[in-house]
Amino acid sequence: MTDTPNGKRGVSTPDAPRPAGAYSQGIVAGGLLYTAGFGPQHPSTGEVPQGVGAQTAQVLRNIRAVLAAEGLTMRDVVKVTTHLQHLKRDFAEYDAAYRAFFEDPCPVRTTVGSDLMDILVEIDVVAALPGLDASG
């Protein structure tokens, strides 16, 4: 975790896959935690499960690990962006797996079809840090 002059701070945990390029697992800035887009790789083995449901669950476990590094949970997530390799084919199975990780009120979500590299799903989130005034 490195602080910058503008207050931006990197978040890193061995419980989520290491970055495969020049990016952080997460960044804290302006009272929010932004995660990288995570794929379904297991953090210690690199194994990718079969099927969009299993891949979605692994992606969300990876994200949950980055949130936990900041003392947050999935309840703190306010925005989710999901990329599906096969949007029309896989949406229902993805959504079923996704629902197991979130309670009402669910975060806002954008789900798009994307050309992904040898995976079926990639997800990034934005989570609110404690102390933000939710009343507006």
PDB file of C-alpha atoms in Angstrom:
ATOM      1  CA  MET A   1       0.000   0.000   0.000  1.00  0.00           C
ATOM      2  CA  THR A   2       1.565   3.209  -1.200  1.00  0.00           C
ATOM      3  CA  ASP A   3       0.246   6.718  -0.570  1.00  0.00           C
ATOM      4  CA  THR A   4       0.640   9.418  -3.207  1.00  0.00           C
ATOM      5  CA  PRO A   5       0.625  13.201  -2.707  1.00  0.00           C
ATOM      6  CA  ASN A   6      -3.012  13.399  -3.902  1.00  0.00           C
ATOM      7  CA  GLY A   7      -4.145  10.862  -1.291  1.00  0.00           C
ATOM      8  CA  LYS A   8      -4.493   7.966  -3.715  1.00  0.00           C
ATOM      9  CA  ARG A   9      -3.423   4.690  -2.104  1.00  0.00           C
ATOM     10  CA  GLY A  10      -2.853   1.287  -3.662  1.00  0.00           C
ATOM     11  CA  VAL A  11      -4.391  -1.858  -2.167  1.00  0.00           C
ATOM     12  CA  SER A  12      -2.753  -5.251  -2.502  1.00  0.00           C
ATOM     13  CA  THR A  13      -3.423  -8.704  -1.088  1.00  0.00           C
ATOM     14  CA  PRO A  14      -1.963 -12.161  -1.756  1.00  0.00           C
ATOM     15  CA  ASP A  15      -5.549 -13.472  -1.512  1.00  0.00           C
ATOM     16  CA  ALA A  16      -6.384 -12.153  -4.998  1.00  0.00           C
ATOM     17  CA  PRO A  17      -4.557 -12.777  -8.287  1.00  0.00           C
ATOM     18  CA  ARG A  18      -1.428 -10.682  -8.787  1.00  0.00           C
ATOM     19  CA  PRO A  19      -1.674  -8.056 -11.526  1.00  0.00           C
ATOM     20  CA  ALA A  20      -0.597  -9.347 -14.937  1.00  0.00           C
ATOM     21  CA  GLY A  21       0.436  -5.858 -16.041  1.00  0.00           C
ATOM     22  CA  ALA A  22       0.944  -2.298 -14.896  1.00  0.00           C
ATOM     23  CA  TYR A  23      -2.088  -1.894 -12.645  1.00  0.00           C
ATOM     24  CA  SER A  24      -3.088  -2.183  -8.986  1.00  0.00           C
ATOM     25  CA  GLN A  25      -5.488  -4.703  -7.474  1.00  0.00           C
ATOM     26  CA  GLY A  26      -7.274  -1.743  -5.959  1.00  0.00           C
ATOM     27  CA  ILE A  27      -6.995   1.995  -5.387  1.00  0.00           C
ATOM     28  CA  VAL A  28      -8.472   4.011  -2.528  1.00  0.00           C
ATOM     29  CA  ALA A  29      -9.283   7.601  -3.431  1.00  0.00           C
ATOM     30  CA  GLY A  30     -11.989  10.090  -2.499  1.00  0.00           C
ATOM     31  CA  GLY A  31     -13.639   7.828   0.060  1.00  0.00           C
ATOM     32  CA  LEU A  32     -14.032   4.959  -2.418  1.00  0.00           C
ATOM     33  CA  LEU A  33     -12.204   1.726  -3.224  1.00  0.00           C
ATOM     34  CA  TYR A  34     -11.927   0.975  -6.942  1.00  0.00           C
ATOM     35  CA  THR A  35     -10.871  -2.535  -7.922  1.00  0.00           C
ATOM     36  CA  ALA A  36      -9.157  -3.699 -11.047  1.00  0.00           C
ATOM     37  CA  GLY A  37     -11.117  -5.872 -13.421  1.00  0.00           C
ATOM     38  CA  PHE A  38     -10.627  -9.382 -12.044  1.00  0.00           C
ATOM     39  CA  GLY A  39     -10.833 -12.600 -13.967  1.00  0.00           C
ATOM     40  CA  PRO A  40     -11.588 -16.050 -12.560  1.00  0.00           C
ATOM     41  CA  GLN A  41      -8.019 -17.154 -11.825  1.00  0.00           C
ATOM     42  CA  HIS A  42      -7.506 -18.744  -8.409  1.00  0.00           C
ATOM     43  CA  PRO A  43      -4.986 -16.525  -6.565  1.00  0.00           C
ATOM     44  CA  SER A  44      -2.564 -19.294  -5.559  1.00  0.00           C
ATOM     45  CA  THR A  45      -2.927 -21.869  -8.349  1.00  0.00           C
ATOM     46  CA  GLY A  46      -3.904 -19.718 -11.335  1.00  0.00           C
ATOM     47  CA  GLU A  47      -6.539 -22.327 -12.176  1.00  0.00           C
ATOM     48  CA  VAL A  48      -9.618 -21.125 -14.071  1.00  0.00           C
ATOM     49  CA  PRO A  49     -12.866 -23.007 -13.335  1.00  0.00           C
ATOM     50  CA  GLN A  50     -15.124 -24.218 -16.123  1.00  0.00           C
ATOM     51  CA  GLY A  51     -18.433 -22.482 -16.864  1.00  0.00           C
ATOM     52  CA  VAL A  52     -19.612 -18.938 -16.363  1.00  0.00           C
ATOM     53  CA  GLY A  53     -21.272 -19.657 -12.994  1.00  0.00           C
ATOM     54  CA  ALA A  54     -18.088 -21.065 -11.445  1.00  0.00           C
ATOM     55  CA  GLN A  55     -16.003 -18.333 -13.052  1.00  0.00           C
ATOM     56  CA  THR A  56     -18.329 -15.623 -11.700  1.00  0.00           C
ATOM     57  CA  ALA A  57     -18.066 -17.064  -8.193  1.00  0.00           C
ATOM     58  CA  GLN A  58     -14.241 -17.102  -8.365  1.00  0.00           C
ATOM     59  CA  VAL A  59     -14.116 -13.540  -9.705  1.00  0.00           C
ATOM     60  CA  LEU A  60     -16.311 -12.340  -6.842  1.00  0.00           C
ATOM     61  CA  ARG A  61     -14.156 -14.214  -4.295  1.00  0.00           C
ATOM     62  CA  ASN A  62     -11.126 -12.404  -5.767  1.00  0.00           C
ATOM     63  CA  ILE A  63     -12.904  -9.066  -5.420  1.00  0.00           C
ATOM     64  CA  ARG A  64     -14.051  -9.932  -1.897  1.00  0.00           C
ATOM     65  CA  ALA A  65     -10.391 -10.499  -0.951  1.00  0.00           C
ATOM     66  CA  VAL A  66      -9.392  -6.998  -2.111  1.00  0.00           C
ATOM     67  CA  LEU A  67     -12.337  -5.496  -0.227  1.00  0.00           C
ATOM     68  CA  ALA A  68     -11.334  -7.435   2.901  1.00  0.00           C
ATOM     69  CA  ALA A  69      -7.816  -5.993   2.691  1.00  0.00           C
ATOM     70  CA  GLU A  70      -9.484  -2.629   3.423  1.00  0.00           C
ATOM     71  CA  GLY A  71     -11.906  -4.000   6.028  1.00  0.00           C
ATOM     72  CA  LEU A  72     -14.828  -3.910   3.592  1.00  0.00           C
ATOM     73  CA  THR A  73     -17.417  -6.489   2.549  1.00  0.00           C
ATOM     74  CA  MET A  74     -19.622  -7.011  -0.475  1.00  0.00           C
ATOM     75  CA  ARG A  75     -22.267  -4.938   1.332  1.00  0.00           C
ATOM     76  CA  ASP A  76     -20.008  -1.898   0.795  1.00  0.00           C
ATOM     77  CA  VAL A  77     -20.058  -2.285  -3.009  1.00  0.00           C
ATOM     78  CA  VAL A  78     -22.035   0.456  -4.732  1.00  0.00           C
ATOM     79  CA  LYS A  79     -21.194  -0.133  -8.435  1.00  0.00           C
ATOM     80  CA  VAL A  80     -20.364  -3.265 -10.438  1.00  0.00           C
ATOM     81  CA  THR A  81     -19.194  -3.448 -14.037  1.00  0.00           C
ATOM     82  CA  THR A  82     -19.236  -6.899 -15.623  1.00  0.00           C
ATOM     83  CA  HIS A  83     -17.866  -8.040 -18.964  1.00  0.00           C
ATOM     84  CA  LEU A  84     -19.214 -11.314 -20.349  1.00  0.00           C
ATOM     85  CA  GLN A  85     -17.625 -13.120 -23.296  1.00  0.00           C
ATOM     86  CA  HIS A  86     -21.062 -14.438 -24.343  1.00  0.00           C
ATOM     87  CA  LEU A  87     -23.578 -11.912 -23.020  1.00  0.00           C
ATOM     88  CA  LYS A  88     -26.790 -13.415 -24.381  1.00  0.00           C
ATOM     89  CA  ARG A  89     -25.832 -17.061 -23.793  1.00  0.00           C
ATOM     90  CA  ASP A  90     -24.369 -16.675 -20.276  1.00  0.00           C
ATOM     91  CA  PHE A  91     -26.310 -13.846 -18.626  1.00  0.00           C
ATOM     92  CA  ALA A  92     -28.810 -15.987 -16.677  1.00  0.00           C
ATOM     93  CA  GLU A  93     -26.137 -18.315 -15.253  1.00  0.00           C
ATOM     94  CA  TYR A  94     -23.878 -15.360 -14.429  1.00  0.00           C
ATOM     95  CA  ASP A  95     -26.745 -13.532 -12.703  1.00  0.00           C
ATOM     96  CA  ALA A  96     -27.633 -16.576 -10.591  1.00  0.00           C
ATOM     97  CA  ALA A  97     -24.039 -16.926  -9.361  1.00  0.00           C
ATOM     98  CA  TYR A  98     -23.790 -13.155  -8.799  1.00  0.00           C
ATOM     99  CA  ARG A  99     -26.913 -13.098  -6.593  1.00  0.00           C
ATOM    100  CA  ALA A 100     -25.235 -15.422  -4.070  1.00  0.00           C
ATOM    101  CA  PHE A 101     -22.730 -12.652  -3.231  1.00  0.00           C
ATOM    102  CA  PHE A 102     -25.045  -9.642  -2.797  1.00  0.00           C
ATOM    103  CA  GLU A 103     -27.974  -8.687  -0.563  1.00  0.00           C
ATOM    104  CA  ASP A 104     -30.642  -6.066  -1.176  1.00  0.00           C
ATOM    105  CA  PRO A 105     -30.162  -3.359  -1.960  1.00  0.00           C
ATOM    106  CA  CYS A 106     -27.873  -4.774  -4.643  1.00  0.00           C
ATOM    107  CA  PRO A 107     -25.278  -2.417  -6.087  1.00  0.00           C
ATOM    108  CA  VAL A 108     -25.985  -0.690  -9.374  1.00  0.00           C
ATOM    109  CA  ARG A 109     -24.601  -2.767 -12.218  1.00  0.00           C
ATOM    110  CA  THR A 110     -23.592  -2.520 -15.850  1.00  0.00           C
ATOM    111  CA  THR A 111     -23.166  -5.778 -17.773  1.00  0.00           C
ATOM    112  CA  VAL A 112     -21.704  -5.726 -21.271  1.00  0.00           C
ATOM    113  CA  GLY A 113     -20.497  -8.199 -23.857  1.00  0.00           C
ATOM    114  CA  SER A 114     -16.741  -8.043 -24.393  1.00  0.00           C
ATOM    115  CA  ASP A 115     -13.983  -9.884 -26.195  1.00  0.00           C
ATOM    116  CA  LEU A 116     -12.156 -11.476 -23.248  1.00  0.00           C
ATOM    117  CA  MET A 117      -8.847 -13.320 -23.308  1.00  0.00           C
ATOM    118  CA  ASP A 118      -9.574 -17.024 -22.622  1.00  0.00           C
ATOM    119  CA  ILE A 119     -12.100 -16.331 -19.818  1.00  0.00           C
ATOM    120  CA  LEU A 120     -15.869 -15.927 -19.721  1.00  0.00           C
ATOM    121  CA  VAL A 121     -16.246 -13.108 -17.174  1.00  0.00           C
ATOM    122  CA  GLU A 122     -14.363 -10.109 -15.782  1.00  0.00           C
ATOM    123  CA  ILE A 123     -15.711  -7.828 -13.052  1.00  0.00           C
ATOM    124  CA  ASP A 124     -14.613  -4.626 -11.329  1.00  0.00           C
ATOM    125  CA  VAL A 125     -16.357  -2.817  -8.479  1.00  0.00           C
ATOM    126  CA  VAL A 126     -16.478   0.461  -6.607  1.00  0.00           C
ATOM    127  CA  ALA A 127     -17.051   0.276  -2.843  1.00  0.00           C
ATOM    128  CA  ALA A 128     -17.775   3.012  -0.315  1.00  0.00           C
ATOM    129  CA  LEU A 129     -15.402   3.340   2.616  1.00  0.00           C
ATOM    130  CA  PRO A 130     -16.901   3.809   6.099  1.00  0.00           C
ATOM    131  CA  GLY A 131     -17.798   7.352   6.969  1.00  0.00           C
ATOM    132  CA  LEU A 132     -19.338   8.401   3.650  1.00  0.00           C
ATOM    133  CA  ASP A 133     -22.677  10.103   4.171  1.00  0.00           C
ATOM    134  CA  ALA A 134     -25.226   7.927   2.369  1.00  0.00           C
ATOM    135  CA  SER A 135     -28.022  10.482   2.805  1.00  0.00           C
ATOM    136  CA  GLY A 136     -26.571  12.772   0.148  1.00  0.00           C
TER     137      GLY A 136
END
